[in-house]
PDB file of C-alpha atoms and ligand atoms in Angstrom:
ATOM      1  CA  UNK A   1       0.000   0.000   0.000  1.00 53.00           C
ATOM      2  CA  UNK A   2       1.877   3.383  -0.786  1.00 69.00           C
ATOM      3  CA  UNK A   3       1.037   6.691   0.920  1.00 81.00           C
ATOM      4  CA  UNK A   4      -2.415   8.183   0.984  1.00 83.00           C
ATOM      5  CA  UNK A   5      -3.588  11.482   0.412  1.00 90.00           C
ATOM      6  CA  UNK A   6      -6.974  12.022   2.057  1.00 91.00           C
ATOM      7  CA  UNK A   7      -9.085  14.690   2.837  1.00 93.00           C
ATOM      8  CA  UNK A   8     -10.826  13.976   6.874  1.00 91.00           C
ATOM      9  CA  UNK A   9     -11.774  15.948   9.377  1.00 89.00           C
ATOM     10  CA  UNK A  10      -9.598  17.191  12.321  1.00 86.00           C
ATOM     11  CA  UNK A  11     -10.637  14.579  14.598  1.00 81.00           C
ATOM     12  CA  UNK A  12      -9.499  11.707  12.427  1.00 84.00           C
ATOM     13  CA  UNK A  13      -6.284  12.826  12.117  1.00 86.00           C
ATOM     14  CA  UNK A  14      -3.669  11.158  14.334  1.00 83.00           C
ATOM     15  CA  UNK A  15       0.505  10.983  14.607  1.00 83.00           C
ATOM     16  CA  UNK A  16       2.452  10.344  11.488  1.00 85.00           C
ATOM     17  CA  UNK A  17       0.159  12.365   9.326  1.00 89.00           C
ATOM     18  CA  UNK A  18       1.464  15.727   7.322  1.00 90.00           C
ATOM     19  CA  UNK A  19      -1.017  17.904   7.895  1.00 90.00           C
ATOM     20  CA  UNK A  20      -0.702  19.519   4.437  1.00 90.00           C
ATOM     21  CA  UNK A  21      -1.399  23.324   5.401  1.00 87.00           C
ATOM     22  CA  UNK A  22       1.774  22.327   7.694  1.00 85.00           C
ATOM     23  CA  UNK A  23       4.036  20.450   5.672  1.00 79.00           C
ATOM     24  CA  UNK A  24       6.890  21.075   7.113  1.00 76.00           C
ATOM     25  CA  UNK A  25       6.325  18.257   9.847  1.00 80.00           C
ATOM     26  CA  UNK A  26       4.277  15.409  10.344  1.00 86.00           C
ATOM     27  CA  UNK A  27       2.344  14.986  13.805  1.00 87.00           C
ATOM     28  CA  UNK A  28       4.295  13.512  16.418  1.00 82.00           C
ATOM     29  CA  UNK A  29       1.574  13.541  19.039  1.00 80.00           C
ATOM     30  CA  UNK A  30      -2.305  14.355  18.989  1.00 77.00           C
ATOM     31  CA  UNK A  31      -2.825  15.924  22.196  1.00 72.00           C
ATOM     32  CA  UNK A  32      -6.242  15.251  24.561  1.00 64.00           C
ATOM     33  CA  UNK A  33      -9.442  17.398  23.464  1.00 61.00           C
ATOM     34  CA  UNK A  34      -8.849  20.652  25.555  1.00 60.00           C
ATOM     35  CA  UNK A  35     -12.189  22.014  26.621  1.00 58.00           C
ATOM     36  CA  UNK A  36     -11.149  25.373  27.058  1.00 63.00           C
ATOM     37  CA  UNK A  37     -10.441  25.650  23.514  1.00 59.00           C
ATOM     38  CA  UNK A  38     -13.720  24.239  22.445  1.00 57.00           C
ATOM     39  CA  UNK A  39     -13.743  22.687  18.909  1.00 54.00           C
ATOM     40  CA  UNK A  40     -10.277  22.319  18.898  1.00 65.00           C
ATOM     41  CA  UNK A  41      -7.362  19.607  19.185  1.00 70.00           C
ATOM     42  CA  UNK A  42      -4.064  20.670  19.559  1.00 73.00           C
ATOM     43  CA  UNK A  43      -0.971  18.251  17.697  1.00 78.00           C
ATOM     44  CA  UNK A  44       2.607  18.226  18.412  1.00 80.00           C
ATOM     45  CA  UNK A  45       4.650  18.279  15.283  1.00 82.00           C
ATOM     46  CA  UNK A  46       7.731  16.902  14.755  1.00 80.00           C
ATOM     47  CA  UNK A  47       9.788  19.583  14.699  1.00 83.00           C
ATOM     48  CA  UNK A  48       8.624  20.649  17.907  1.00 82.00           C
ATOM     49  CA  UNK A  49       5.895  23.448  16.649  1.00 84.00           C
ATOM     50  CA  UNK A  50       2.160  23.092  17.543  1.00 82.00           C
ATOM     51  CA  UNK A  51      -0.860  23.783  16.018  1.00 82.00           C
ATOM     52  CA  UNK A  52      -4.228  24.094  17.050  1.00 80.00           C
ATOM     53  CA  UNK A  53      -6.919  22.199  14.519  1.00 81.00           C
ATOM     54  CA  UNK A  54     -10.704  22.529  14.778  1.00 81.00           C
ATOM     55  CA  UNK A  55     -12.269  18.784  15.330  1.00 80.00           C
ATOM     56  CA  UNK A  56     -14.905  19.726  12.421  1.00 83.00           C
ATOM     57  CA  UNK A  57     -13.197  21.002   9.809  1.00 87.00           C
ATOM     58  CA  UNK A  58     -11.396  19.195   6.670  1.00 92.00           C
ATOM     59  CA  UNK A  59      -8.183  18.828   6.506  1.00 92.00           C
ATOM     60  CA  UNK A  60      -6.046  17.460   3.167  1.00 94.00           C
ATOM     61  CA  UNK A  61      -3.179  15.131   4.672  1.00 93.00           C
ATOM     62  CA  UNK A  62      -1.063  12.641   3.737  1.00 92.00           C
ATOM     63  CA  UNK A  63      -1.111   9.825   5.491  1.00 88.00           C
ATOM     64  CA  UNK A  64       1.617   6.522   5.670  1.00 84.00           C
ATOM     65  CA  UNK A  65       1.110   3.317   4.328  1.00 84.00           C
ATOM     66  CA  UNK A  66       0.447   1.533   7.693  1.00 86.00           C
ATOM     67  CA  UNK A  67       3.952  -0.581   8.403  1.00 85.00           C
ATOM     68  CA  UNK A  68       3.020  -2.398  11.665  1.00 93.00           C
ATOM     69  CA  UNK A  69       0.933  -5.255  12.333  1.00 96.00           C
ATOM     70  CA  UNK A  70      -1.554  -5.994  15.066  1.00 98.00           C
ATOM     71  CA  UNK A  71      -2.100  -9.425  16.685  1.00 98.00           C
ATOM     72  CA  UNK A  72      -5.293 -10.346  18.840  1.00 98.00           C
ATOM     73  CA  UNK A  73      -6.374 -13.369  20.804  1.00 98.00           C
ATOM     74  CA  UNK A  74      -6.824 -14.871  24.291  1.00 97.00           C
ATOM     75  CA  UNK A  75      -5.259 -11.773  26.923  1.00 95.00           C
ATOM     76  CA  UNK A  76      -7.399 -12.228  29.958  1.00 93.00           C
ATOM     77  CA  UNK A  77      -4.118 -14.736  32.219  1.00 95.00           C
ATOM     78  CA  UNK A  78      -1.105 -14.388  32.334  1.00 95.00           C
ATOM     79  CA  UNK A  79      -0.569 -17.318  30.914  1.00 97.00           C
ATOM     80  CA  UNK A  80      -2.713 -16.383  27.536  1.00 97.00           C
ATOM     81  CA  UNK A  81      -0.953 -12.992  27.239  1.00 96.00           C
ATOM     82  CA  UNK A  82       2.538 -15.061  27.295  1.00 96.00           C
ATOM     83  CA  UNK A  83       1.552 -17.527  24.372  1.00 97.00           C
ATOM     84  CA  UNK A  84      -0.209 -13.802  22.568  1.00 97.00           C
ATOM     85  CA  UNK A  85       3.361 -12.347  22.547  1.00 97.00           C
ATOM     86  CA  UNK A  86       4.875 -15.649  21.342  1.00 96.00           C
ATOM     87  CA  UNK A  87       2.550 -15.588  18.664  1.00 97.00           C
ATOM     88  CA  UNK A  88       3.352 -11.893  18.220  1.00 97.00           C
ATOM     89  CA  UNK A  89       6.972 -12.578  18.167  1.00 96.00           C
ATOM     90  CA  UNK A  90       6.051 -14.914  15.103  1.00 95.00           C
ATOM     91  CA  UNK A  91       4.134 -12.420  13.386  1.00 95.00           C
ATOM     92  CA  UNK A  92       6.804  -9.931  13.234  1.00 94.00           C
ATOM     93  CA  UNK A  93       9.515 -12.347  12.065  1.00 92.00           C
ATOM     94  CA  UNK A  94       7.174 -13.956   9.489  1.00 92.00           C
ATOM     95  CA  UNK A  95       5.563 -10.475   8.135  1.00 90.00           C
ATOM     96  CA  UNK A  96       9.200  -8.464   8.711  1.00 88.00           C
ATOM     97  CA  UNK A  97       7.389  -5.796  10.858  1.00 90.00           C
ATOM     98  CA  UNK A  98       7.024  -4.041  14.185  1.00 93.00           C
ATOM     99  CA  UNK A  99       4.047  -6.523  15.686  1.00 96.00           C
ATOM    100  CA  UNK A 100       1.972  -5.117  18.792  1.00 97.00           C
ATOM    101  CA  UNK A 101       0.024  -7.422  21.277  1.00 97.00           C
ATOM    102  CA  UNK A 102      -3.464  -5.628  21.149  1.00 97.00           C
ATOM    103  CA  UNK A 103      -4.619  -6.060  25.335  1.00 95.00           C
ATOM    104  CA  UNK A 104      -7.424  -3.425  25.226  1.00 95.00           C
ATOM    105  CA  UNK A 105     -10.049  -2.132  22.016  1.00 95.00           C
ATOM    106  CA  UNK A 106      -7.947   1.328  22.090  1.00 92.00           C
ATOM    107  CA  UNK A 107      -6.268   0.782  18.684  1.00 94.00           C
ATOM    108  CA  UNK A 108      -7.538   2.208  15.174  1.00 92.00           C
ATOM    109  CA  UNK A 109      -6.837  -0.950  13.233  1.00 95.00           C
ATOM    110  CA  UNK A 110      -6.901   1.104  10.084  1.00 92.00           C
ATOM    111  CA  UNK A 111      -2.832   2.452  11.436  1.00 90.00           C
ATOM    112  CA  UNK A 112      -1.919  -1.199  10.746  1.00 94.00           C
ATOM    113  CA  UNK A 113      -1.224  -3.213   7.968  1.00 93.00           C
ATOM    114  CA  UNK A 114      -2.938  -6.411   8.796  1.00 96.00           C
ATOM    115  CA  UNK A 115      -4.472  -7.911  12.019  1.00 98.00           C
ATOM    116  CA  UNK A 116      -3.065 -11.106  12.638  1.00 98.00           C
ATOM    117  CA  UNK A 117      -5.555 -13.660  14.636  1.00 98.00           C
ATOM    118  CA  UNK A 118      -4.122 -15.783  17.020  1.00 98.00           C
ATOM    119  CA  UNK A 119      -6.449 -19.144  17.991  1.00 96.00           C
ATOM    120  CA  UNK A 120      -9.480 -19.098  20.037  1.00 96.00           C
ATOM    121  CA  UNK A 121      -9.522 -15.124  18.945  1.00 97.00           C
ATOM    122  CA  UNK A 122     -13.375 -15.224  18.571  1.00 97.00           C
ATOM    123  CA  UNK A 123     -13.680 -15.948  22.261  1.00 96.00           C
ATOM    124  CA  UNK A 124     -12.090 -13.113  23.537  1.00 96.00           C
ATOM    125  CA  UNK A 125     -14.300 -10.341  23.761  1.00 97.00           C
ATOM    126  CA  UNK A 126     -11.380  -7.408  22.715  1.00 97.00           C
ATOM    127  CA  UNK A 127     -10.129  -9.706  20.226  1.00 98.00           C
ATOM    128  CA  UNK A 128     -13.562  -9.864  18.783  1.00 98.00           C
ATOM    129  CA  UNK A 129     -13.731  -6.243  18.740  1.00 98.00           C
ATOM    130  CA  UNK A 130     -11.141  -5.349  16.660  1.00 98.00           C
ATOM    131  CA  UNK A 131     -11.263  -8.459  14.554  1.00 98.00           C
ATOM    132  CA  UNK A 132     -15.040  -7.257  13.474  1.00 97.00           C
ATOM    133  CA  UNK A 133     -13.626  -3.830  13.228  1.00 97.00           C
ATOM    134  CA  UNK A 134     -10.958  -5.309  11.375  1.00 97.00           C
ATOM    135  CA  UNK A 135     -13.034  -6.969   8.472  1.00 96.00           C
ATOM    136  CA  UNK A 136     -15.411  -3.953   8.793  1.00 96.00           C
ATOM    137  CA  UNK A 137     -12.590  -1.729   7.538  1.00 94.00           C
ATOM    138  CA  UNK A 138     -11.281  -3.763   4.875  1.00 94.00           C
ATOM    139  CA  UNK A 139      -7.863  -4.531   6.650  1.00 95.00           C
ATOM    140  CA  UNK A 140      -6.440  -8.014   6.135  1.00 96.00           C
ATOM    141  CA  UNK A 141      -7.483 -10.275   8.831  1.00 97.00           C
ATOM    142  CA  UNK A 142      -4.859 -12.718   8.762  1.00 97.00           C
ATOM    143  CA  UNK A 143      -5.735 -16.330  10.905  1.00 96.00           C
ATOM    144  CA  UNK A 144      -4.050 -18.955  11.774  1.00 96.00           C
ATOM    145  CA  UNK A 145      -4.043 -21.787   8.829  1.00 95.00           C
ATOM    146  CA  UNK A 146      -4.040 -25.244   9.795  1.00 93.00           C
ATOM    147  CA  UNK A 147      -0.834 -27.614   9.509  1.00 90.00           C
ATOM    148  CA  UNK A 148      -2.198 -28.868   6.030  1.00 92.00           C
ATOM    149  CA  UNK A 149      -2.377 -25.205   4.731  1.00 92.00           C
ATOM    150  CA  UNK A 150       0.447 -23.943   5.899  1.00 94.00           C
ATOM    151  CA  UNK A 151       2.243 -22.178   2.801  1.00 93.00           C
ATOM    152  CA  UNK A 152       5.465 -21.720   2.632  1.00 94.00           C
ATOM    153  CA  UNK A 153       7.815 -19.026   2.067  1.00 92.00           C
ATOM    154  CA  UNK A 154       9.011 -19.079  -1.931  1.00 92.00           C
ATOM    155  CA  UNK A 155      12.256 -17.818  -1.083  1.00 90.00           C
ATOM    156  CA  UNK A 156      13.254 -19.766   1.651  1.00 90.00           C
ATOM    157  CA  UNK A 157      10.542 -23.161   2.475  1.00 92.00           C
ATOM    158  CA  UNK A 158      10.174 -21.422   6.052  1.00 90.00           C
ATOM    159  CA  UNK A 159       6.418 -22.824   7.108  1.00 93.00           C
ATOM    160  CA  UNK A 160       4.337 -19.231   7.670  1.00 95.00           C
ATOM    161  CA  UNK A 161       2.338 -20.779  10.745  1.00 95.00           C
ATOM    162  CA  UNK A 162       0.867 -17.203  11.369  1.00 96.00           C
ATOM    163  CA  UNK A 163      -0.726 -17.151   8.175  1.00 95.00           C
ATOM    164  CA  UNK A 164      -0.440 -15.248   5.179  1.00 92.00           C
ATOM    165  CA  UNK A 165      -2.207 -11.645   3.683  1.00 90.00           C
ATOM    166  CA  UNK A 166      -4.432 -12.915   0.286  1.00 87.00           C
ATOM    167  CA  UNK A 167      -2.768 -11.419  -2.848  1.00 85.00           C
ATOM    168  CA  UNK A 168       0.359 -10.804  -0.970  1.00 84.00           C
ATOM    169  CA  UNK A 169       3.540 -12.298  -2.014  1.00 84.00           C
ATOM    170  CA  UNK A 170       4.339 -15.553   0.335  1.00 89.00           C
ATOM    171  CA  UNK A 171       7.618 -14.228   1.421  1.00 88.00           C
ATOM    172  CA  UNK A 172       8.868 -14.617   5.311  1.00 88.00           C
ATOM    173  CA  UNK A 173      10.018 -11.350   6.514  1.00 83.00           C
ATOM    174  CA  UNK A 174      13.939 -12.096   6.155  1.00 80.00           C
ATOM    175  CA  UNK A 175      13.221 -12.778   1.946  1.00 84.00           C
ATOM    176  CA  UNK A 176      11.127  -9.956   1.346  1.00 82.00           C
ATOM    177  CA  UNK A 177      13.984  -7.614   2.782  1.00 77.00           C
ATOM    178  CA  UNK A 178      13.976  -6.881   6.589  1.00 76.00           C
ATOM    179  CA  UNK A 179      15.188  -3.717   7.598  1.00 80.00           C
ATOM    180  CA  UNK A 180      16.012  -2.632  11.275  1.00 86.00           C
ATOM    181  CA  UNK A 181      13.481  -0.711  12.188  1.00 82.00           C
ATOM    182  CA  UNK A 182      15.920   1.357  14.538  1.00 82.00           C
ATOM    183  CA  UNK A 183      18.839   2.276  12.081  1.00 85.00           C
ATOM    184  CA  UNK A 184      17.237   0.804   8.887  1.00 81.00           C
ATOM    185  CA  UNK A 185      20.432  -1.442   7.709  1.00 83.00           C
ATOM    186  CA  UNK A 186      19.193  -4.730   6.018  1.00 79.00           C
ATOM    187  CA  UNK A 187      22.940  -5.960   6.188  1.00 77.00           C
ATOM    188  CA  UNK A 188      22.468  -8.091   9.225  1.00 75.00           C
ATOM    189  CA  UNK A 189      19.190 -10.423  10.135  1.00 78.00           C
ATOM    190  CA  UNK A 190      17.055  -8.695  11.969  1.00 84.00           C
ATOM    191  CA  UNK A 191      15.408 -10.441  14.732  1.00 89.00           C
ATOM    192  CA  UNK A 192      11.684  -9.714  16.605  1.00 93.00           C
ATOM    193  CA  UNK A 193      13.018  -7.145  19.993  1.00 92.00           C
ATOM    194  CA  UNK A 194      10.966  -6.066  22.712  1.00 92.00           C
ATOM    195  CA  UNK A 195      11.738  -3.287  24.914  1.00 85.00           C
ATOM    196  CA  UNK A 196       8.766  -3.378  26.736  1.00 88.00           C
ATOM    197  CA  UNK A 197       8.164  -6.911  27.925  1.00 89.00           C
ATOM    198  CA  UNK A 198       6.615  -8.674  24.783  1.00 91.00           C
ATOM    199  CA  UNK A 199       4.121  -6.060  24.355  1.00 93.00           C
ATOM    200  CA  UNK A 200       5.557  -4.834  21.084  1.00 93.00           C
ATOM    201  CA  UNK A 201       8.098  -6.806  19.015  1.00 94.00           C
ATOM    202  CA  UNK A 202      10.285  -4.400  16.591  1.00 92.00           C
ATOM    203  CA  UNK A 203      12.678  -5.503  13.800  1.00 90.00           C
ATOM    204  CA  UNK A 204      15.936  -4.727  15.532  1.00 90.00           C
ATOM    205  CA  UNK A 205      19.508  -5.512  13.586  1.00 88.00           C
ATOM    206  CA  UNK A 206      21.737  -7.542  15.873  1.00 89.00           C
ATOM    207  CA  UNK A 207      24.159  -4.123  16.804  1.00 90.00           C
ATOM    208  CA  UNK A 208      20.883  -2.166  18.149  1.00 89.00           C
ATOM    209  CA  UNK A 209      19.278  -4.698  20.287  1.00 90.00           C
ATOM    210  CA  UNK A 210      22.705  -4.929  21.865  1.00 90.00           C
ATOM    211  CA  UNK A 211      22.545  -1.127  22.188  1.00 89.00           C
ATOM    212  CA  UNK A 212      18.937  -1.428  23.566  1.00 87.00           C
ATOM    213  CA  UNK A 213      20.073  -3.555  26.136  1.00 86.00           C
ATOM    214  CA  UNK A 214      22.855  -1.906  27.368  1.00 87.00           C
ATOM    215  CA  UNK A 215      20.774   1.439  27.250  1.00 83.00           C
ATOM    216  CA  UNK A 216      18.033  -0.310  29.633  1.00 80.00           C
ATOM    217  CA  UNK A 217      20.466  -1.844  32.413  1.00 79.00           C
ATOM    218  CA  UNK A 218      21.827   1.913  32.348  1.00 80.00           C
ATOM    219  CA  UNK A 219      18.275   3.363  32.981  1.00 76.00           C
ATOM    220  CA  UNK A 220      17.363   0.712  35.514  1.00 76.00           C
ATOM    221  CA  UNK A 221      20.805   1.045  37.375  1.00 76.00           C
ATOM    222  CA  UNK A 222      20.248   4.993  37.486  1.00 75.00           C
ATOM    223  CA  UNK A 223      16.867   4.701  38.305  1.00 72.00           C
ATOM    224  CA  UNK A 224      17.772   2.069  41.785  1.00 72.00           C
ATOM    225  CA  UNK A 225      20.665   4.740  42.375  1.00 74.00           C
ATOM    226  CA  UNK A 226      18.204   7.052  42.648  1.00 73.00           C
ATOM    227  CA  UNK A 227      15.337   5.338  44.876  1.00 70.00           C
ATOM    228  CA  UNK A 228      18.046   4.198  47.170  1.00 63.00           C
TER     229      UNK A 228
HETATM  230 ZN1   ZN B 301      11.919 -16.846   3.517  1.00 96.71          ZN
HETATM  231 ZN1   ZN B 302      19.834  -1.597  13.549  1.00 96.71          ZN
END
């Protein structure tokens, strides 16, 4: 999918778009509905400027082809949400992109490229959410095949056990051309990294992750410095 441009009102438009009365940045953050300023929503751009936009008024923008991926399914135990990140972790090695473990209905599924399904999705009640809101929207709902329809990747016979998006090339992440999603080098294999407990997996290049790591025992060994 390549880049949008769309014409939607100032309440639809959220961070990553170029607002294209402002094009010199695209919105970093969309800031809570202040009511002293009435109609208005107030976005932090990139570049550190902000702007004030009225909630019912049109706005051309370009928007992003969505890159990340969304995976539902069981959440409620602990133990469910630890098999949803495994099953996340797969999803971002097989697709190549950042994957996010969707725990709450507070995500636009249209900001992601495809929702991937884990089993026994339909019985969980936020999974069903944005799975309907999923298919209601048009974006690829991806579900887990069974063993016999498993396809395989055409570059490399890895078994995509996560599925696969229809029309879509079946290429693993690694064959269609991982990049870090950090420092964007596609030199080295990048590898599913979370830096916040399995709740997002990122494409990270060997070289950052080690970076990652080092730069969280820092923060946690400043941080116990401090409470002690
Ligand atoms: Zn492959
Ligand atoms: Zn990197």
């Amino acid at each position: 999918m390549a880049d949008a441009q769309l014409t939607v009102l100032g309440s639809a438009i959220r961070p990553g778009d170029t607002i294209l009365r402002y094009p010199t940045a695209t919105v970093a953050a969309v800031e809570p509905y202040r009511a002293d300023l009435k109609v208005t929503r107030t976005f932090r751009m990139a570049n550190g400027a902000w702007y004030a936009v009225d909630r019912t008024a049109e706005y051309k923008i370009v928007r992003p082809a969505p890159s990340r991926v969304l995976v539902i399914g069981p959440a409620s135990t602990a133990d469910e949400l630890r098999d949803l990140s495994a099953y996340c972790w797969d999803a971002a090695d097989q697709s190549g992109r950042t994957a996010v473990v969707a725990t709450d209905t507070d995500h636009d599924v249209t900001a992601y490229a495809a929702v991937y399904a884990a089993p026994g999705w339909m019985d969980d009640w936020t999974a069903l959410v944005l799975g309907t809101e999923a298919w209601g929207a048009g974006v690829p709902l991806v579900e887990q095949p069974t063993w016999d329809d498993v396809s395989r990747c055409t570059g490399c016979r890895l078994p995509l056990t996560v599925g696969t998006v229809d029309g879509a090339p079946n290429l693993c992440g690694p064959c269609a051309g991982t990049h870090c999603s950090w420092c964007g080098t596609d030199e080295d294999r990048a590898l599913p990294y979370s830096s916040d407990e399995g709740a997002t997996w990122d494409m990270f290049c060997r070289p950052c992750a080690r970076q990652d790591r080092r730069e969280t025992k820092r923060l946690r060994a400043v941080k116990v410095a401090k409470a002690a």
